[in-house]
Amino acid sequence: MNSITEENYLKAMYTISEQTGDVAAVELSKHLNIKMPTVNSMMRKLAERGLVKYESYKPYQLTEEGKKQAALIIRKHRLTEMFLVEKMNFGWEEVHEIAEQVEHVKSPAFFEKMDQILGFPKLDPHGSPIPDKEGNIEWVSYRSLSDCEVGEQVHVVAVTNSSKEFLNFLNGKDVQLNIQVELIEKEPFDGSVKVRYKNREESFSKQVGDNLLVKKIS
């Protein structure tokens, strides 16, 4: 059974490897805000247990078992976030820190019941896929709002930045998942966009547009 610290390492490695494949030691150190010697010591420990592939001076990799255990931690986190929003009326900007604590509960029955009560959701409140009980994730490819063309009408389906600061920004602009958005202007110089939704118009920076994932309305 993994400790909370070990689970945090596995989850961090999984998150980084989704974006870059291998996990560089310096990147993991920055992500966890932990000094390099401590990171290397933990990698050796996890390698001995068959969860990490570790070689000196080379990027780290999760083994298949390491990936599965990391995905199951993420499953608990995202189910908890969904439960807090759907059943306890928390805002989507409030749930991350609570889920960070609950994800370390060891009882599978607890999360199976949570999943059942929620009706077996596929996505969390931020549009991220929830791994199944075997740690498998059903990935769906979406575009960012920044990649859309003028005149396109899309639904906002996910955010790539679930920080409290960004979600509070979206709350202030009355942006939630599943709203319909029309791109009405796009600035070639800086990639900012102007959009229409809910009978209002707003301008968003490219940074905001990059963090809003969308699906074209068919």
mmCIF file of C-alpha atoms in Angstrom:
data_model
loop_
_atom_site.group_PDB
_atom_site.id
_atom_site.type_symbol
_atom_site.label_atom_id
_atom_site.label_comp_id
_atom_site.label_asym_id
_atom_site.label_seq_id
_atom_site.Cartn_x
_atom_site.Cartn_y
_atom_site.Cartn_z
ATOM 1 C CA MET A 1 0.000 0.000 0.000
ATOM 2 C CA ASN A 2 1.415 3.366 -1.045
ATOM 3 C CA SER A 3 1.862 6.263 1.355
ATOM 4 C CA ILE A 4 0.303 9.665 0.640
ATOM 5 C CA THR A 5 3.707 10.964 -0.442
ATOM 6 C CA GLU A 6 4.223 8.043 -2.825
ATOM 7 C CA GLU A 7 0.747 8.548 -4.287
ATOM 8 C CA ASN A 8 1.526 12.202 -4.893
ATOM 9 C CA TYR A 9 4.687 11.235 -6.776
ATOM 10 C CA LEU A 10 2.822 8.722 -8.940
ATOM 11 C CA LYS A 11 0.047 11.196 -9.752
ATOM 12 C CA ALA A 12 2.544 13.937 -10.578
ATOM 13 C CA MET A 13 4.482 11.609 -12.887
ATOM 14 C CA TYR A 14 1.282 10.562 -14.635
ATOM 15 C CA THR A 15 0.229 14.174 -15.160
ATOM 16 C CA ILE A 16 3.619 15.200 -16.540
ATOM 17 C CA SER A 17 3.950 12.121 -18.751
ATOM 18 C CA GLU A 18 0.565 12.842 -20.378
ATOM 19 C CA GLN A 19 2.136 15.962 -21.836
ATOM 20 C CA THR A 20 5.754 14.986 -22.472
ATOM 21 C CA GLY A 21 6.030 11.181 -22.351
ATOM 22 C CA ASP A 22 9.078 10.684 -20.150
ATOM 23 C CA VAL A 23 9.446 12.567 -16.868
ATOM 24 C CA ALA A 24 12.580 14.658 -16.403
ATOM 25 C CA ALA A 25 13.938 14.762 -12.867
ATOM 26 C CA VAL A 26 14.083 18.555 -12.811
ATOM 27 C CA GLU A 27 10.480 18.814 -14.032
ATOM 28 C CA LEU A 28 9.219 16.445 -11.343
ATOM 29 C CA SER A 29 11.226 18.339 -8.737
ATOM 30 C CA LYS A 30 9.631 21.650 -9.779
ATOM 31 C CA HIS A 31 6.137 20.150 -10.005
ATOM 32 C CA LEU A 32 6.293 18.808 -6.453
ATOM 33 C CA ASN A 33 8.505 21.594 -5.082
ATOM 34 C CA ILE A 34 10.890 18.971 -3.712
ATOM 35 C CA LYS A 35 14.692 18.967 -3.930
ATOM 36 C CA MET A 36 16.350 16.740 -6.532
ATOM 37 C CA PRO A 37 18.155 14.358 -4.132
ATOM 38 C CA THR A 38 14.827 13.617 -2.409
ATOM 39 C CA VAL A 39 13.171 12.970 -5.773
ATOM 40 C CA ASN A 40 15.931 10.578 -6.838
ATOM 41 C CA SER A 41 15.686 8.719 -3.550
ATOM 42 C CA MET A 42 11.938 8.236 -4.013
ATOM 43 C CA MET A 43 12.400 7.098 -7.632
ATOM 44 C CA ARG A 44 14.782 4.383 -6.500
ATOM 45 C CA LYS A 45 12.278 3.274 -3.869
ATOM 46 C CA LEU A 46 9.392 3.160 -6.365
ATOM 47 C CA ALA A 47 11.592 1.349 -8.882
ATOM 48 C CA GLU A 48 12.300 -1.385 -6.345
ATOM 49 C CA ARG A 49 8.539 -1.921 -6.086
ATOM 50 C CA GLY A 50 8.076 -2.127 -9.843
ATOM 51 C CA LEU A 51 6.218 1.180 -10.227
ATOM 52 C CA VAL A 52 8.913 3.267 -11.922
ATOM 53 C CA LYS A 53 11.683 2.640 -14.464
ATOM 54 C CA TYR A 54 14.751 4.298 -13.023
ATOM 55 C CA GLU A 55 18.242 4.720 -14.497
ATOM 56 C CA SER A 56 20.781 7.283 -13.350
ATOM 57 C CA TYR A 57 20.875 10.446 -15.488
ATOM 58 C CA LYS A 58 17.908 9.350 -17.599
ATOM 59 C CA PRO A 59 14.265 10.484 -17.545
ATOM 60 C CA TYR A 60 11.908 8.510 -15.338
ATOM 61 C CA GLN A 61 9.066 6.377 -16.651
ATOM 62 C CA LEU A 62 6.071 4.794 -14.971
ATOM 63 C CA THR A 63 5.728 1.063 -15.457
ATOM 64 C CA GLU A 64 2.337 -0.305 -16.511
ATOM 65 C CA GLU A 65 1.542 -1.022 -12.867
ATOM 66 C CA GLY A 66 2.697 2.465 -11.923
ATOM 67 C CA LYS A 67 0.424 3.988 -14.563
ATOM 68 C CA LYS A 68 -2.525 1.965 -13.290
ATOM 69 C CA GLN A 69 -2.007 2.971 -9.672
ATOM 70 C CA ALA A 70 -1.576 6.629 -10.648
ATOM 71 C CA ALA A 71 -4.742 6.544 -12.771
ATOM 72 C CA LEU A 72 -6.710 5.080 -9.866
ATOM 73 C CA ILE A 73 -5.601 7.971 -7.643
ATOM 74 C CA ILE A 74 -6.752 10.394 -10.348
ATOM 75 C CA ARG A 75 -10.040 8.486 -10.551
ATOM 76 C CA LYS A 76 -10.650 9.044 -6.831
ATOM 77 C CA HIS A 77 -9.764 12.715 -7.161
ATOM 78 C CA ARG A 78 -12.073 13.376 -10.098
ATOM 79 C CA LEU A 79 -14.970 11.376 -8.684
ATOM 80 C CA THR A 80 -14.658 13.382 -5.482
ATOM 81 C CA GLU A 81 -14.700 16.656 -7.394
ATOM 82 C CA MET A 82 -17.822 15.553 -9.256
ATOM 83 C CA PHE A 83 -19.539 14.482 -6.031
ATOM 84 C CA LEU A 84 -18.757 17.801 -4.357
ATOM 85 C CA VAL A 85 -20.223 19.753 -7.268
ATOM 86 C CA GLU A 86 -23.218 17.553 -8.104
ATOM 87 C CA LYS A 87 -24.321 16.437 -4.660
ATOM 88 C CA MET A 88 -22.967 19.060 -2.269
ATOM 89 C CA ASN A 89 -23.335 22.182 -4.416
ATOM 90 C CA PHE A 90 -19.703 23.277 -4.251
ATOM 91 C CA GLY A 91 -18.476 25.539 -7.043
ATOM 92 C CA TRP A 92 -16.107 23.995 -9.587
ATOM 93 C CA GLU A 93 -13.446 26.403 -8.319
ATOM 94 C CA GLU A 94 -13.725 25.083 -4.737
ATOM 95 C CA VAL A 95 -13.250 21.353 -5.097
ATOM 96 C CA HIS A 96 -9.607 20.697 -5.989
ATOM 97 C CA GLU A 97 -8.073 21.127 -2.546
ATOM 98 C CA ILE A 98 -10.765 19.002 -0.887
ATOM 99 C CA ALA A 99 -10.308 16.252 -3.477
ATOM 100 C CA GLU A 100 -6.543 16.350 -2.861
ATOM 101 C CA GLN A 101 -7.275 15.107 0.649
ATOM 102 C CA VAL A 102 -10.066 12.634 -0.129
ATOM 103 C CA GLU A 103 -8.133 10.928 -2.964
ATOM 104 C CA HIS A 104 -5.935 9.199 -0.364
ATOM 105 C CA VAL A 105 -8.826 7.317 1.264
ATOM 106 C CA LYS A 106 -7.984 3.623 0.820
ATOM 107 C CA SER A 107 -11.497 2.111 0.680
ATOM 108 C CA PRO A 108 -12.480 1.036 -2.877
ATOM 109 C CA ALA A 109 -16.075 0.534 -1.693
ATOM 110 C CA PHE A 110 -16.283 4.199 -0.724
ATOM 111 C CA PHE A 111 -15.491 5.358 -4.266
ATOM 112 C CA GLU A 112 -17.583 2.644 -5.916
ATOM 113 C CA LYS A 113 -20.601 3.895 -3.956
ATOM 114 C CA MET A 114 -19.740 7.486 -4.902
ATOM 115 C CA ASP A 115 -19.552 6.450 -8.571
ATOM 116 C CA GLN A 116 -22.921 4.687 -8.295
ATOM 117 C CA ILE A 117 -24.627 7.659 -6.634
ATOM 118 C CA LEU A 118 -23.334 9.935 -9.391
ATOM 119 C CA GLY A 119 -24.622 7.626 -12.130
ATOM 120 C CA PHE A 120 -21.152 6.527 -13.329
ATOM 121 C CA PRO A 121 -19.973 9.826 -14.847
ATOM 122 C CA LYS A 122 -17.344 9.840 -17.577
ATOM 123 C CA LEU A 123 -16.116 13.393 -16.902
ATOM 124 C CA ASP A 124 -15.301 15.516 -13.877
ATOM 125 C CA PRO A 125 -16.643 19.080 -13.346
ATOM 126 C CA HIS A 126 -13.803 20.510 -15.452
ATOM 127 C CA GLY A 127 -14.437 18.185 -18.401
ATOM 128 C CA SER A 128 -11.500 15.851 -17.697
ATOM 129 C CA PRO A 129 -12.078 12.105 -18.211
ATOM 130 C CA ILE A 130 -12.538 9.939 -15.116
ATOM 131 C CA PRO A 131 -10.523 6.681 -15.265
ATOM 132 C CA ASP A 132 -12.544 3.486 -14.822
ATOM 133 C CA LYS A 133 -12.018 0.941 -12.035
ATOM 134 C CA GLU A 134 -9.150 -0.642 -13.973
ATOM 135 C CA GLY A 135 -7.363 2.664 -14.479
ATOM 136 C CA ASN A 136 -8.304 2.994 -18.157
ATOM 137 C CA ILE A 137 -9.054 6.483 -19.485
ATOM 138 C CA GLU A 138 -11.289 7.189 -22.470
ATOM 139 C CA TRP A 139 -9.541 10.098 -24.155
ATOM 140 C CA VAL A 140 -11.387 12.482 -26.460
ATOM 141 C CA SER A 141 -9.538 14.984 -28.640
ATOM 142 C CA TYR A 142 -10.851 18.552 -28.548
ATOM 143 C CA ARG A 143 -9.647 21.843 -30.019
ATOM 144 C CA SER A 144 -8.919 24.974 -28.076
ATOM 145 C CA LEU A 145 -11.041 28.063 -28.611
ATOM 146 C CA SER A 146 -7.886 29.766 -29.923
ATOM 147 C CA ASP A 147 -7.751 27.282 -32.815
ATOM 148 C CA CYS A 148 -11.277 28.051 -34.035
ATOM 149 C CA GLU A 149 -12.073 30.224 -37.035
ATOM 150 C CA VAL A 150 -14.237 33.334 -37.141
ATOM 151 C CA GLY A 151 -17.894 32.365 -37.565
ATOM 152 C CA GLU A 152 -17.588 28.953 -35.900
ATOM 153 C CA GLN A 153 -20.128 28.019 -33.236
ATOM 154 C CA VAL A 154 -18.896 25.657 -30.533
ATOM 155 C CA HIS A 155 -19.707 24.232 -27.130
ATOM 156 C CA VAL A 156 -17.205 24.694 -24.294
ATOM 157 C CA VAL A 157 -16.540 21.134 -23.080
ATOM 158 C CA ALA A 158 -13.460 21.303 -20.818
ATOM 159 C CA VAL A 159 -10.771 23.490 -19.323
ATOM 160 C CA THR A 160 -7.074 22.660 -19.338
ATOM 161 C CA ASN A 161 -6.411 24.971 -16.386
ATOM 162 C CA SER A 162 -8.480 24.127 -13.301
ATOM 163 C CA SER A 163 -6.782 26.547 -10.937
ATOM 164 C CA LYS A 164 -9.010 28.515 -8.588
ATOM 165 C CA GLU A 165 -7.793 31.767 -10.166
ATOM 166 C CA PHE A 166 -8.761 30.756 -13.707
ATOM 167 C CA LEU A 167 -12.098 29.248 -12.709
ATOM 168 C CA ASN A 168 -12.982 32.366 -10.732
ATOM 169 C CA PHE A 169 -12.107 34.404 -13.828
ATOM 170 C CA LEU A 170 -14.516 32.267 -15.880
ATOM 171 C CA ASN A 171 -17.195 32.625 -13.194
ATOM 172 C CA GLY A 172 -16.833 36.392 -13.463
ATOM 173 C CA LYS A 173 -17.382 36.151 -17.225
ATOM 174 C CA ASP A 174 -20.348 33.747 -16.765
ATOM 175 C CA VAL A 175 -18.537 30.974 -18.648
ATOM 176 C CA GLN A 176 -19.403 27.370 -17.748
ATOM 177 C CA LEU A 177 -19.100 24.033 -19.504
ATOM 178 C CA ASN A 178 -21.619 23.291 -22.257
ATOM 179 C CA ILE A 179 -22.377 26.917 -23.096
ATOM 180 C CA GLN A 180 -22.635 27.771 -26.791
ATOM 181 C CA VAL A 181 -20.039 30.257 -28.046
ATOM 182 C CA GLU A 182 -19.674 31.971 -31.419
ATOM 183 C CA LEU A 183 -16.267 33.292 -32.463
ATOM 184 C CA ILE A 184 -16.858 36.714 -34.012
ATOM 185 C CA GLU A 185 -13.341 38.215 -34.204
ATOM 186 C CA LYS A 186 -9.770 36.940 -34.040
ATOM 187 C CA GLU A 187 -6.769 39.248 -33.699
ATOM 188 C CA PRO A 188 -3.850 38.054 -35.901
ATOM 189 C CA PHE A 189 -1.273 40.027 -33.883
ATOM 190 C CA ASP A 190 -1.736 38.422 -30.460
ATOM 191 C CA GLY A 191 -4.284 35.622 -31.014
ATOM 192 C CA SER A 192 -6.918 37.197 -28.786
ATOM 193 C CA VAL A 193 -10.538 36.455 -29.683
ATOM 194 C CA LYS A 194 -13.906 38.107 -29.390
ATOM 195 C CA VAL A 195 -16.853 35.805 -28.738
ATOM 196 C CA ARG A 196 -20.605 35.976 -28.359
ATOM 197 C CA TYR A 197 -22.538 33.841 -25.846
ATOM 198 C CA LYS A 198 -25.601 34.239 -23.639
ATOM 199 C CA ASN A 199 -26.541 37.477 -25.437
ATOM 200 C CA ARG A 200 -23.229 39.125 -24.489
ATOM 201 C CA GLU A 201 -19.888 39.734 -26.139
ATOM 202 C CA GLU A 202 -16.485 39.303 -24.493
ATOM 203 C CA SER A 203 -12.856 39.530 -25.574
ATOM 204 C CA PHE A 204 -10.458 36.858 -24.320
ATOM 205 C CA SER A 205 -6.669 36.724 -24.461
ATOM 206 C CA LYS A 206 -4.948 33.862 -26.272
ATOM 207 C CA GLN A 207 -4.044 32.405 -22.872
ATOM 208 C CA VAL A 208 -7.727 32.148 -21.986
ATOM 209 C CA GLY A 209 -8.591 30.788 -25.438
ATOM 210 C CA ASP A 210 -5.877 28.135 -25.163
ATOM 211 C CA ASN A 211 -7.333 26.926 -21.857
ATOM 212 C CA LEU A 212 -10.909 26.532 -23.129
ATOM 213 C CA LEU A 213 -11.479 23.276 -25.013
ATOM 214 C CA VAL A 214 -14.416 23.199 -27.396
ATOM 215 C CA LYS A 215 -16.446 20.951 -29.688
ATOM 216 C CA LYS A 216 -17.967 22.226 -32.906
ATOM 217 C CA ILE A 217 -21.756 22.285 -32.996
ATOM 218 C CA SER A 218 -22.803 19.831 -35.698
#
